[in-house]
Tab-separated table of C-alpha atoms and ligand atoms in Angstrom:
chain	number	residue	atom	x	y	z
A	729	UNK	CA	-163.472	-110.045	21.397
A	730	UNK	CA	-166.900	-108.752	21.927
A	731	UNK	CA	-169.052	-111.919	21.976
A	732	UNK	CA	-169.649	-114.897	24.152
A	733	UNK	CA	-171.626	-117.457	24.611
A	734	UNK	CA	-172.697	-119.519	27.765
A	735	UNK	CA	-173.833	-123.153	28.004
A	736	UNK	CA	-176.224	-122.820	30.518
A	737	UNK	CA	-178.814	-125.134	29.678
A	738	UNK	CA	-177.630	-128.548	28.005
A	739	UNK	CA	-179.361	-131.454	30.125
A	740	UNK	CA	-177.810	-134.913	30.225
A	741	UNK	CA	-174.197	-133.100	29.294
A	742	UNK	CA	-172.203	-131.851	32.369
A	743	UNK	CA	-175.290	-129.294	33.221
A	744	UNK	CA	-177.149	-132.536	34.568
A	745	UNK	CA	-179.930	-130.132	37.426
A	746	UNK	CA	-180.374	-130.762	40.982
A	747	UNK	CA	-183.634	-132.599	42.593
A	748	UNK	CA	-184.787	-128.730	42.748
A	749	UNK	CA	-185.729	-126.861	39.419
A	750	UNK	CA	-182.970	-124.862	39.497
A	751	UNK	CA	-180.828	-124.631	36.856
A	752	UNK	CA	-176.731	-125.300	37.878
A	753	UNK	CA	-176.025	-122.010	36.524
A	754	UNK	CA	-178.276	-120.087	38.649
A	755	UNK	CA	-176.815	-121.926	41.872
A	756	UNK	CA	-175.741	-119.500	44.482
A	757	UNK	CA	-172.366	-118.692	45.682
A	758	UNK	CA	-172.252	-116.217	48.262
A	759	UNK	CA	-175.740	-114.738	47.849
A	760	UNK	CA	-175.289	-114.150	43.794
A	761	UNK	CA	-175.762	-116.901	40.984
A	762	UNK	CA	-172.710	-118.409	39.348
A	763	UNK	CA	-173.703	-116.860	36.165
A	764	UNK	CA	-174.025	-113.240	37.367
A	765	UNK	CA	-170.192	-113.419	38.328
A	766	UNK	CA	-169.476	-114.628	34.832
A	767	UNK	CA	-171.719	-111.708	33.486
A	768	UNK	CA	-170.130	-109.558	35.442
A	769	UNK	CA	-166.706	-110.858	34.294
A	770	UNK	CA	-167.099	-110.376	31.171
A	771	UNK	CA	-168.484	-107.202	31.485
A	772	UNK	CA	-165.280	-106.292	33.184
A	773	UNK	CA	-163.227	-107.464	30.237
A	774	UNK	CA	-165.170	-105.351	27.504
A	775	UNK	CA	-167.416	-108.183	25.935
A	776	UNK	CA	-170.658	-106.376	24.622
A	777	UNK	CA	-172.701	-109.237	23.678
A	778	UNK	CA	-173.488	-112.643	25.420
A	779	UNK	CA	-175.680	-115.774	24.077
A	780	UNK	CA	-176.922	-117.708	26.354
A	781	UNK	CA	-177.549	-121.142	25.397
A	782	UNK	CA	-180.483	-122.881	27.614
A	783	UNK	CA	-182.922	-125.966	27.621
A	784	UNK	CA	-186.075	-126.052	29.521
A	785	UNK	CA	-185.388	-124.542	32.526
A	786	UNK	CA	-184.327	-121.018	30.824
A	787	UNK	CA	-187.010	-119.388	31.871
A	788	UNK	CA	-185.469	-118.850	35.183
A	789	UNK	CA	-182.654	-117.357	33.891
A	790	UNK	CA	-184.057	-115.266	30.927
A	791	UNK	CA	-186.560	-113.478	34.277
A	792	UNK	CA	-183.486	-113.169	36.199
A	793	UNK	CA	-180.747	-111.534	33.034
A	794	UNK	CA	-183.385	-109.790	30.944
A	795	UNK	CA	-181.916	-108.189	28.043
A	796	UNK	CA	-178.912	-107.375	30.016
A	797	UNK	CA	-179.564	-103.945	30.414
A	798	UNK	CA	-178.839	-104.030	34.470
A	799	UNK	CA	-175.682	-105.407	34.004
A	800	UNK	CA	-174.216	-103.016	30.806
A	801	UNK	CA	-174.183	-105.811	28.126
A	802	UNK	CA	-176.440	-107.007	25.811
A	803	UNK	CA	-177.711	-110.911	26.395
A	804	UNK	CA	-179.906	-112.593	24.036
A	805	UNK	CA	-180.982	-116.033	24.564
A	806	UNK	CA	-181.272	-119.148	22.063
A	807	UNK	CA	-183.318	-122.242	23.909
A	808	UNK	CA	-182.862	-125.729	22.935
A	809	UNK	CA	-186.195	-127.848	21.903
A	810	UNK	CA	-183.716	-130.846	22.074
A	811	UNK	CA	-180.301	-130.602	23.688
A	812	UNK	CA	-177.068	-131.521	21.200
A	813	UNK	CA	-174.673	-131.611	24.239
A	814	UNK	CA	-172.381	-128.600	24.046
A	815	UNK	CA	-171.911	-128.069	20.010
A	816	UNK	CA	-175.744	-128.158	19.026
A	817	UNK	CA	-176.703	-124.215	20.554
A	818	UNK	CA	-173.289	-123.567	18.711
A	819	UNK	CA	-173.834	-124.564	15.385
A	820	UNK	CA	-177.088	-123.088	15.516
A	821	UNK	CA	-175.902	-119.621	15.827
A	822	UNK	CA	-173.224	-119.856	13.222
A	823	UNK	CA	-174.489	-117.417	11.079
A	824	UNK	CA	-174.024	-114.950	13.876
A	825	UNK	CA	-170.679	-116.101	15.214
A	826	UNK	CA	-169.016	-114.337	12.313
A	827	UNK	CA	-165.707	-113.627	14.492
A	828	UNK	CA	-163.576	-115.058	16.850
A	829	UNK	CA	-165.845	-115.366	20.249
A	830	UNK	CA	-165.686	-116.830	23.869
A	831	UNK	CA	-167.410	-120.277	25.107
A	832	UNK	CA	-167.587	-120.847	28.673
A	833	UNK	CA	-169.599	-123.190	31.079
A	834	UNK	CA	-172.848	-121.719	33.052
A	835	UNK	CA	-171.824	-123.827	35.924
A	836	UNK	CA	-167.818	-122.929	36.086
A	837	UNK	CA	-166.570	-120.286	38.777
A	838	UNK	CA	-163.654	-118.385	37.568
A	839	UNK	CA	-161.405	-115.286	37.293
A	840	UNK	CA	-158.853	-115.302	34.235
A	841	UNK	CA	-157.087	-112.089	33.320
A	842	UNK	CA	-158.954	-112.369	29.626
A	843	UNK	CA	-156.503	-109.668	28.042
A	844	UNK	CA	-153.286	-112.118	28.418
A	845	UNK	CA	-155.149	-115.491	27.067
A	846	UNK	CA	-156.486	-113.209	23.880
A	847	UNK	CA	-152.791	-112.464	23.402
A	848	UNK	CA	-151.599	-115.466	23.779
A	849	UNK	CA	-154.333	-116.558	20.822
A	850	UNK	CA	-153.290	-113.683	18.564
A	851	UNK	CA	-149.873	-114.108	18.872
A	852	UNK	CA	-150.150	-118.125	17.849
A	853	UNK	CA	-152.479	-117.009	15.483
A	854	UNK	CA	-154.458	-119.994	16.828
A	855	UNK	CA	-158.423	-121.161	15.128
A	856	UNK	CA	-159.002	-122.249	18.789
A	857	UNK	CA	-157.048	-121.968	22.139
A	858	UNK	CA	-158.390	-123.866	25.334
A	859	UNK	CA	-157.696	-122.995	28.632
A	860	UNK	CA	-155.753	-126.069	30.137
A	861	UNK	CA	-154.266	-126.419	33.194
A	862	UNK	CA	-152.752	-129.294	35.662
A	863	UNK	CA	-155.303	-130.703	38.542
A	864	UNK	CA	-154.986	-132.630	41.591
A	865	UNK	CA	-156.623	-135.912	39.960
A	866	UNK	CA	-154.937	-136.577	36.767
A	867	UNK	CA	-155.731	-140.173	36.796
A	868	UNK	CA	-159.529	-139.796	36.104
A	869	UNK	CA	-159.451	-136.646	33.891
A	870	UNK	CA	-159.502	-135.883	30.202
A	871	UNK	CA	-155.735	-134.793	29.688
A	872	UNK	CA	-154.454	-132.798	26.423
A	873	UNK	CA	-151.276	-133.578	24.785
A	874	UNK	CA	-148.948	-130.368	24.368
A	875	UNK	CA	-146.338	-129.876	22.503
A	876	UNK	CA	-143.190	-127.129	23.476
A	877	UNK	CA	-144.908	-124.386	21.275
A	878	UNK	CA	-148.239	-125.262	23.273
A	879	UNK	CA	-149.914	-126.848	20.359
A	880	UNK	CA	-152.340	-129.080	21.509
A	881	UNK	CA	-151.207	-132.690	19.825
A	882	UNK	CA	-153.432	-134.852	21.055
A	883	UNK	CA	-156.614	-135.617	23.685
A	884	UNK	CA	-156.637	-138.585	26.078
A	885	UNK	CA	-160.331	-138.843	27.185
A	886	UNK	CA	-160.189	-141.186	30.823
A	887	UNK	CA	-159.951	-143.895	31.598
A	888	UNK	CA	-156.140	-144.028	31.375
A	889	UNK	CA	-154.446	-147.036	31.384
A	890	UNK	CA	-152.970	-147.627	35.316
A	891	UNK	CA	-149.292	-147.842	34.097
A	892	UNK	CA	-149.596	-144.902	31.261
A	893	UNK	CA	-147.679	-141.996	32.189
A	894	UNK	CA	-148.711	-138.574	31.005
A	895	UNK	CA	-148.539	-135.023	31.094
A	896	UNK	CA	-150.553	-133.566	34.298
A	897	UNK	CA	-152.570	-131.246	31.684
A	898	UNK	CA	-156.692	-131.070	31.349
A	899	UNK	CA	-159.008	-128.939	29.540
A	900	UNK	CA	-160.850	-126.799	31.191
A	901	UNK	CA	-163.490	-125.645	29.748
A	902	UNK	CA	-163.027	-122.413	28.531
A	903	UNK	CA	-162.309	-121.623	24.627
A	904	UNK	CA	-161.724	-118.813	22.244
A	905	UNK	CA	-162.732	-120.342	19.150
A	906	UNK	CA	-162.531	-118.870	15.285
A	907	UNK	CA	-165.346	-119.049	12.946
A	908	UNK	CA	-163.183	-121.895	11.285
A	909	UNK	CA	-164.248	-124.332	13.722
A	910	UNK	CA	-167.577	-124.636	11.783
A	911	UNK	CA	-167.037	-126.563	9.229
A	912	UNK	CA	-166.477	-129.404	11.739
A	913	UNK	CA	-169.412	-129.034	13.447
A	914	UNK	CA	-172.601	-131.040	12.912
A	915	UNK	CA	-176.060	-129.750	12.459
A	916	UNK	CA	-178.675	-131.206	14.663
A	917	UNK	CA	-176.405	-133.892	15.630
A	918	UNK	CA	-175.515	-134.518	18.998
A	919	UNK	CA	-171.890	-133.567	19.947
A	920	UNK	CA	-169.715	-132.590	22.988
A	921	UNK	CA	-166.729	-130.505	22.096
A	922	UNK	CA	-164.191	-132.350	24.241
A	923	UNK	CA	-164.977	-135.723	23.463
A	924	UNK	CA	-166.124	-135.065	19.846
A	925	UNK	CA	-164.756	-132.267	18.524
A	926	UNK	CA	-161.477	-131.540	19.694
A	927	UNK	CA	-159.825	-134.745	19.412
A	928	UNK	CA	-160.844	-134.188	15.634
A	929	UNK	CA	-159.995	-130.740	14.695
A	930	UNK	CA	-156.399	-130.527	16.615
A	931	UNK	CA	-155.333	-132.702	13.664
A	932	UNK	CA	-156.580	-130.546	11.315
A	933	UNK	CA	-156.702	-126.926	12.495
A	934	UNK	CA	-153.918	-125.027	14.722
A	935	UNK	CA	-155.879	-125.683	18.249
A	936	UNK	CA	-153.483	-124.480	21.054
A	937	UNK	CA	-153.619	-125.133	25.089
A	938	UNK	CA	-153.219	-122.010	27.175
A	939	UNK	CA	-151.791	-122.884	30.485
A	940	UNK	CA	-152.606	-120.717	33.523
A	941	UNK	CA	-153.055	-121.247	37.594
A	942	UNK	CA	-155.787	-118.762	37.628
A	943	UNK	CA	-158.985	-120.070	39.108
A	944	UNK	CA	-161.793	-121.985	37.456
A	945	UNK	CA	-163.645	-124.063	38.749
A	946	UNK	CA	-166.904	-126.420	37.924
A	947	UNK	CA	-169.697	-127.907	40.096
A	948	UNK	CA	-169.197	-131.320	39.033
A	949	UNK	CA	-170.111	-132.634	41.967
A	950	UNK	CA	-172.913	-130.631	44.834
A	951	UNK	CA	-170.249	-130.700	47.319
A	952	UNK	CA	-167.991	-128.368	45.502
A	953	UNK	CA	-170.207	-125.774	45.863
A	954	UNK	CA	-168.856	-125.392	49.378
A	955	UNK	CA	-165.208	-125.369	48.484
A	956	UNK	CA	-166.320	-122.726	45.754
A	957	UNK	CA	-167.914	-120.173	48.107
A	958	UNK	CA	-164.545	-120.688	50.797
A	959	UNK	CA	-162.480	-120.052	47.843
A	960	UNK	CA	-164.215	-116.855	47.130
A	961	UNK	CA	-164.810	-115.636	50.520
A	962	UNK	CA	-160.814	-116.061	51.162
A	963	UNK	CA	-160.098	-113.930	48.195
A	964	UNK	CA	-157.961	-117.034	46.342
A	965	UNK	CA	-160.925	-116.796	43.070
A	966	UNK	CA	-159.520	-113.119	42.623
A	967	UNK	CA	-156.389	-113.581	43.840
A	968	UNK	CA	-155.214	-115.664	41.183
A	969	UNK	CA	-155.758	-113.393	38.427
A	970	UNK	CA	-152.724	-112.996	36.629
A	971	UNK	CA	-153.183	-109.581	36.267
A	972	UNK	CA	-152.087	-109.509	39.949
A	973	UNK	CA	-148.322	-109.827	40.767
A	974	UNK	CA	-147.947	-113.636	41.597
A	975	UNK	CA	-145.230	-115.453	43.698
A	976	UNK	CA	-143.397	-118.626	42.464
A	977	UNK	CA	-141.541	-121.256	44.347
A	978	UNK	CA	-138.836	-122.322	41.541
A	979	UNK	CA	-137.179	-126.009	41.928
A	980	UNK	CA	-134.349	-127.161	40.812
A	981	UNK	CA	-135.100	-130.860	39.118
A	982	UNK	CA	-131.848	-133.569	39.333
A	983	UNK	CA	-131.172	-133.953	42.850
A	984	UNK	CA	-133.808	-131.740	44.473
A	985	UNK	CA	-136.904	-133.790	43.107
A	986	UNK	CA	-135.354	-136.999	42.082
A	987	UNK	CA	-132.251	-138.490	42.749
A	988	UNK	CA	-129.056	-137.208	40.968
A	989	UNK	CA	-127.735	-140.608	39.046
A	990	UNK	CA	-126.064	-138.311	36.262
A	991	UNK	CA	-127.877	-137.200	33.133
A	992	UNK	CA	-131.206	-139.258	32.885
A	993	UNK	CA	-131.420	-140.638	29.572
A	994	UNK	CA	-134.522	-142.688	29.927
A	995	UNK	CA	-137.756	-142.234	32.002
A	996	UNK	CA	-136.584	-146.128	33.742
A	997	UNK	CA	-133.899	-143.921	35.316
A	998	UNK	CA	-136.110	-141.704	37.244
A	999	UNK	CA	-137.020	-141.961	40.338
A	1000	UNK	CA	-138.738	-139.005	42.804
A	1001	UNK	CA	-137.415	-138.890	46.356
A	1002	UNK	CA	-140.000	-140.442	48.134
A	1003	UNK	CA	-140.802	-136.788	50.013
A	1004	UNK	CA	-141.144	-134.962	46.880
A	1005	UNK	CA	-145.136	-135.683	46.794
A	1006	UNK	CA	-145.931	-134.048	49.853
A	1007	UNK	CA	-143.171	-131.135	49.738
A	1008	UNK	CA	-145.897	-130.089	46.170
A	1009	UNK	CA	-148.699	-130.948	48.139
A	1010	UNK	CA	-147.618	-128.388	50.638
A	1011	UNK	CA	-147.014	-125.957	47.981
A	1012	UNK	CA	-150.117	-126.286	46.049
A	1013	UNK	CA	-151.927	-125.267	49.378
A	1014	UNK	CA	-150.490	-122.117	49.458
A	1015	UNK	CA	-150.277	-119.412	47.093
A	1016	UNK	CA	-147.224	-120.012	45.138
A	1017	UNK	CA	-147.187	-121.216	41.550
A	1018	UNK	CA	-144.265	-124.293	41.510
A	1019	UNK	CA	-142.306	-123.765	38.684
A	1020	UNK	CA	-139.541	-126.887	37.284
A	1021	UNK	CA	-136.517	-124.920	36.181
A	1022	UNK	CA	-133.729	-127.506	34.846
A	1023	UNK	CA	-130.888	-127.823	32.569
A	1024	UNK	CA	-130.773	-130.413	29.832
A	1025	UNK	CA	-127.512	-130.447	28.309
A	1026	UNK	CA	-128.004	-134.128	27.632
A	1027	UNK	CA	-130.216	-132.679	24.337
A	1028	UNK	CA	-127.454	-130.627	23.267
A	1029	UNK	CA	-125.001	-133.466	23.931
A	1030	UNK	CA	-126.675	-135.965	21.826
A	1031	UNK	CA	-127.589	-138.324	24.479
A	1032	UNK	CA	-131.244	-138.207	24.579
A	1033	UNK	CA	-133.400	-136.129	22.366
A	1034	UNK	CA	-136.775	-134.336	23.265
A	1035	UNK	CA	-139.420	-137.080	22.937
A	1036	UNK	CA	-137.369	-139.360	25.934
A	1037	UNK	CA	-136.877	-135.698	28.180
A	1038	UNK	CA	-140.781	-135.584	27.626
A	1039	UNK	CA	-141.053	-138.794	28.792
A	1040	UNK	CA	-139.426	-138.211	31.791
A	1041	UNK	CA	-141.763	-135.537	32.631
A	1042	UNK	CA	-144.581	-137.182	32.083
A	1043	UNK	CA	-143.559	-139.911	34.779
A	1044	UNK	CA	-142.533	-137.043	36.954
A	1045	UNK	CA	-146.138	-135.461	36.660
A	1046	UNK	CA	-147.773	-138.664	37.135
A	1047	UNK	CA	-146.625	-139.916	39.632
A	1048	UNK	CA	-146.958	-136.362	41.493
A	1049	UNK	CA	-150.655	-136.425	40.153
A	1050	UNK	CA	-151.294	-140.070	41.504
A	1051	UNK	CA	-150.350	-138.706	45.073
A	1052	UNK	CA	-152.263	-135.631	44.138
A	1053	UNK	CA	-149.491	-132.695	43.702
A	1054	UNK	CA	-149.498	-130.806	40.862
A	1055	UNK	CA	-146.645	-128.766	38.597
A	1056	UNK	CA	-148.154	-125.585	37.514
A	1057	UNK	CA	-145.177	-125.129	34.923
A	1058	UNK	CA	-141.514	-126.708	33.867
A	1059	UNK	CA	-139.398	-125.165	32.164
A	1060	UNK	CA	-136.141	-126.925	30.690
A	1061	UNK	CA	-132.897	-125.363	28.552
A	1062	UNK	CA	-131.477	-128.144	26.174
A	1063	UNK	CA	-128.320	-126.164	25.141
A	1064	UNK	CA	-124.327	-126.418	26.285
A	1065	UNK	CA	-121.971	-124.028	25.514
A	1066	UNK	CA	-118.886	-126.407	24.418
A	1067	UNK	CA	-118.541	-127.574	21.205
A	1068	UNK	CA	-116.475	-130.605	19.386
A	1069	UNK	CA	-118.094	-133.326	20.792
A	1070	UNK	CA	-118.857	-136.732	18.912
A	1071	UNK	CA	-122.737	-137.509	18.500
A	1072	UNK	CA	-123.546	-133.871	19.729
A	1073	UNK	CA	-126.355	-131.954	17.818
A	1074	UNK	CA	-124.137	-128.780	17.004
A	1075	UNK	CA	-127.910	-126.508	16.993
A	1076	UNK	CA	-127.958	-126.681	20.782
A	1077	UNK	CA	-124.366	-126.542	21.516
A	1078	UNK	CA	-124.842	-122.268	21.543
A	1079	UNK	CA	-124.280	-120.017	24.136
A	1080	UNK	CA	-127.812	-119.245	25.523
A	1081	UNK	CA	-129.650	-117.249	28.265
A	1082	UNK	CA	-131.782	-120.670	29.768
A	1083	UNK	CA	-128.747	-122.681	31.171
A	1084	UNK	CA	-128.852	-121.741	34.384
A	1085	UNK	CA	-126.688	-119.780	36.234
A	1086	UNK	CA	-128.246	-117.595	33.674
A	1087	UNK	CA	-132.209	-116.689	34.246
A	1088	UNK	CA	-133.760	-116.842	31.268
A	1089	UNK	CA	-136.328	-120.006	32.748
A	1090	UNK	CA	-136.828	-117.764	35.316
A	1091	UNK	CA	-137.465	-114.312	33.313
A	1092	UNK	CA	-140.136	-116.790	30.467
A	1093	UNK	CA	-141.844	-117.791	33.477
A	1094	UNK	CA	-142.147	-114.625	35.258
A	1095	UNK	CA	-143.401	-112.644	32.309
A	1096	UNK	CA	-145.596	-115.565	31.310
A	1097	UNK	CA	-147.231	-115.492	34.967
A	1098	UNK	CA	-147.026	-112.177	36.012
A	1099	UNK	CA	-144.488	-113.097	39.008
A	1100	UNK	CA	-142.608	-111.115	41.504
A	1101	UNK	CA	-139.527	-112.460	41.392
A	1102	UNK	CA	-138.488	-110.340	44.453
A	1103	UNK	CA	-140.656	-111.815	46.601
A	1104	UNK	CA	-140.294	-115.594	45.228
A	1105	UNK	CA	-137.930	-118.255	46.382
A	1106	UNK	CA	-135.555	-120.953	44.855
A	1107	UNK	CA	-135.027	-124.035	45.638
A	1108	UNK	CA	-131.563	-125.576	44.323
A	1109	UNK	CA	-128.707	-128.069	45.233
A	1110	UNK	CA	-125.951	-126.696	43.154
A	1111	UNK	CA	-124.066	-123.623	42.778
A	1112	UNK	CA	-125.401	-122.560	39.244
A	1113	UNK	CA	-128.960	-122.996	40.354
A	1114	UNK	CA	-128.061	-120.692	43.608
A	1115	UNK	CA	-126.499	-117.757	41.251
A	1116	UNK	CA	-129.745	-117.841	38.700
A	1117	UNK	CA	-131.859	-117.577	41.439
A	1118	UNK	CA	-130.431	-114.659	43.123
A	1119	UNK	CA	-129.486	-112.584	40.200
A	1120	UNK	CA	-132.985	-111.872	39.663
A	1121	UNK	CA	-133.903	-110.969	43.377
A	1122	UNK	CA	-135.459	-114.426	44.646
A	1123	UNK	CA	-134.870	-115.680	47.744
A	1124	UNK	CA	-132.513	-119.040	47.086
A	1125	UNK	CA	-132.460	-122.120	49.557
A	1126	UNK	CA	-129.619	-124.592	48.887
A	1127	UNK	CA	-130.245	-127.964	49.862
A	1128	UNK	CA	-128.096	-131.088	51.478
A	1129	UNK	CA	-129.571	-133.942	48.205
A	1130	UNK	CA	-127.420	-134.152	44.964
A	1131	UNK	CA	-124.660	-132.268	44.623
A	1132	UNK	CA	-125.842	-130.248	48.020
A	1133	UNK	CA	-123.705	-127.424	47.297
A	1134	UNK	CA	-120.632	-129.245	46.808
A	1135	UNK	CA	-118.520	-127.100	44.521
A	1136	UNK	CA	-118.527	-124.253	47.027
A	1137	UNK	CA	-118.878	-120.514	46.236
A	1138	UNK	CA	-122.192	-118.988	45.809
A	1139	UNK	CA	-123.845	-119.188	49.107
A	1140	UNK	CA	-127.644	-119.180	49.897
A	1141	UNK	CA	-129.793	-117.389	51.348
A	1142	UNK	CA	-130.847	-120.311	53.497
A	1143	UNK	CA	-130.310	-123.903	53.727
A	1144	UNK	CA	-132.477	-127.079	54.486
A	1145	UNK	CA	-131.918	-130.517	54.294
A	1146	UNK	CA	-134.112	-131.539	51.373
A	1147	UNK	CA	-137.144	-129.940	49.093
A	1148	UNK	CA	-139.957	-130.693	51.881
A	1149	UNK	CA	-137.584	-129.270	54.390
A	1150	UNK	CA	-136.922	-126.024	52.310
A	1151	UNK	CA	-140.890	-126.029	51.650
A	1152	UNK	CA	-141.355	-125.951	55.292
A	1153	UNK	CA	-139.023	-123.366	55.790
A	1154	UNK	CA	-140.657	-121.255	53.264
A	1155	UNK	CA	-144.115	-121.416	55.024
A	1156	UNK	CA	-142.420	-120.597	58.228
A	1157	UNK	CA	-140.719	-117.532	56.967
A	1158	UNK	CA	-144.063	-116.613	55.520
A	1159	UNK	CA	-145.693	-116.657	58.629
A	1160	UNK	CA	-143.378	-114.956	60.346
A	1161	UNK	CA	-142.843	-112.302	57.860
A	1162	UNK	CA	-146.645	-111.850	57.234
B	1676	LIG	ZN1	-130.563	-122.718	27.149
């Protein structure tokens, strides 16, 4: 990708100003406006060209970027007589958006290893991929429906009804998009591309969701802009960059986040140990992704099929969200070895590398999140989940809920009573280990 444009202008969208007459994108974080970091990112990442897309105000910003020549790129400018939301500045430059290019948001913070979400688009051969991922307020934000390949099926624009449950997954406001998203788009019309847009062309066009924990963040509200600048200052902004080694915490899911009643066949059956909440709160505080790893043979078996298993997670990651923890992945293997059963669906009943004690959940999520297994821990009440864990070098903690170790064997590395136990002890040895 060489081109990108920025929404930096669009009044009466998200880009609403302050009571100053400066625009949001030119608000300062540590000395240096929000879009020079994005300029500057890009610039790292090999784009040549950038359009900026701006409304009255762009005057400050065209005096400030220039032609681009101080910061190695070349940035032209298009300015909006009357804003069209985030589509209009789009549409208008259509004839020059003859390949795939970049939209992002003049007033976002963020650092995304841009090499692995172009891959990711490639490989799914995808007319537009979004950058999605799970928040700590699911309850009052546009979600995305996903499917297992990552296909975006659906968007569920707030308010959500209080007793829907749902998929802890929002959109967040950064797209690769092909020229084939044209055709869909209005001239002169007034459109936003999450509200209007999307919700449109994922039923008609391969649009897929690209999942990261990386950071981006937007200044909906004035206050953020303090929580931004700490962020930066601490090092989490570049941290988080995949293409830095990351550390996971993986958890087990039946009897280390809910309570073990068997297979769960239906999302009534579910129910979260009431310390689960704050054992992912604690997580999502530090710097470890938490990663679901779980086996399904119940698929496999024939007694509940994909669409109730995604139910199940989408209680799980609503009622998390509602008490403000987040998931950043899950994982799940729906295979069993042993065939010859009655109502089984023989395609699952295969010898695979998922089920743990094998590591396949493990190795998918490592190599989709650049993580260090060496230096990242597992959390686990049975034997299987012990032996996945350690064959790939993470540090395994066995825990006293479910079947708390009960068939014997494989030993732990540690042991704590429950998952916000084992959390704790995890911070601990991180403080003591440096
Ligand atoms: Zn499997």
């Amino acid at each position: 990708l060489k081109t990108a444009v920025i929404l930096a202008g669009g009044k009466g969208t998200r880009m609403g100003m302050l009571a100053s007459e400066v625009p949001k994108p030119m608000l300062k974080v540590n000395g240096q406006p929000l879009l020079a970091y994005q300029v500057e990112w890009l610039k790292r990442y090999g784009f040549e060209e950038i359009w900026m897309i701006t409304n009255h105000l762009g005057d400050v910003i065209e005096a400030y970027f220039g032609p681009g020549d101080d910061f190695g790129l070349s940035i032209k400018y298009y300015r909006e007589v009357e804003p069209l939301g985030t589509v209009g500045g789009i549409k208008a430059l259509e004839q020059l958006l003859q390949e795939d290019f970049l939209v992002l948001y003049g007033d976002t913070l963020l650092d995304i290893d841009f090499p692995r979400m172009l891959q990711f688009h490639m490989q799914k051969s995808a007319a537009a991929t979004l950058l999605v991922h799970p928040n700590d307020h699911p309850y009052d934000s546009d979600l995305v429906q996903i499917d297992a390949n990552d296909r975006i099926t659906a968007f569920l624009p707030k308010p959500h009804e209080p007793e829907a449950y749902y998929r802890n997954m929002v959109n967040a406001a950064l797209y690769i998009l092909s020229p084939l998203i044209f055709p869909f788009l209005q001239q002169g019309v007034k459109a936003d591309f999450g509200k209007d847009i999307f919700p449109k062309l994922c039923k008609e066009l391969p649009v897929f969701g690209y999942n990261t924990p990386e950071y981006i963040k937007d200044m909906g509200t004035p206050g953020r802009l303090e929580a931004v600048t700490e962020d930066l200052l601490s090092g989490k902004v570049a941290g988080r960059n995949l293409r830095h080694l990351q550390r996971a915490i993986f958890i087990d899911r039946d009897g280390v986040m809910n309570l073990d009643k068997g297979l769960i066949c239906h999302y009534d059956d579910f129910e979260l140990y009431e310390f689960v909440p704050e054992a992912i709160r604690l997580i999502n505080r530090t710097d470890f992704i938490a990663v679901v790893v779980t086996n399904q043979p119940g698929i496999a078996k024939g007694m509940y099929d994909f669409h109730d298993l995604e139910m199940i997670h989408m209680k799980m990651d609503t009622l998390l969200g509602r008490a403000g923890a987040k998931l950043d992945a899950l994982y799940f293997c729906p295979h069993h070895p042993e065939k010859g059963f009655e109502g089984e669906r023989p395609q699952y009943k295969v010898s695979c590398d998922c089920r743990k004690p094998a590591s396949g959940m493990l190795l998918k999520a490592a190599e989709r999140f650049h993580i260090d297994l060496s230096r990242s821990y597992l959390i686990g009440d049975h034997e299987r989940d012990i032996i996945a864990g350690k064959r790939v070098g993470c540090t395994t903690i066995g825990v006293e809920t479910g079947h708390a170790l009960s068939m014997g064997g494989e030993s732990p590395d540690y042991r704590a009573k429950d998952l916000l136990s084992a959390v704790k002890l995890i911070i601990d040895l991180e403080t003591i280990h440096g």
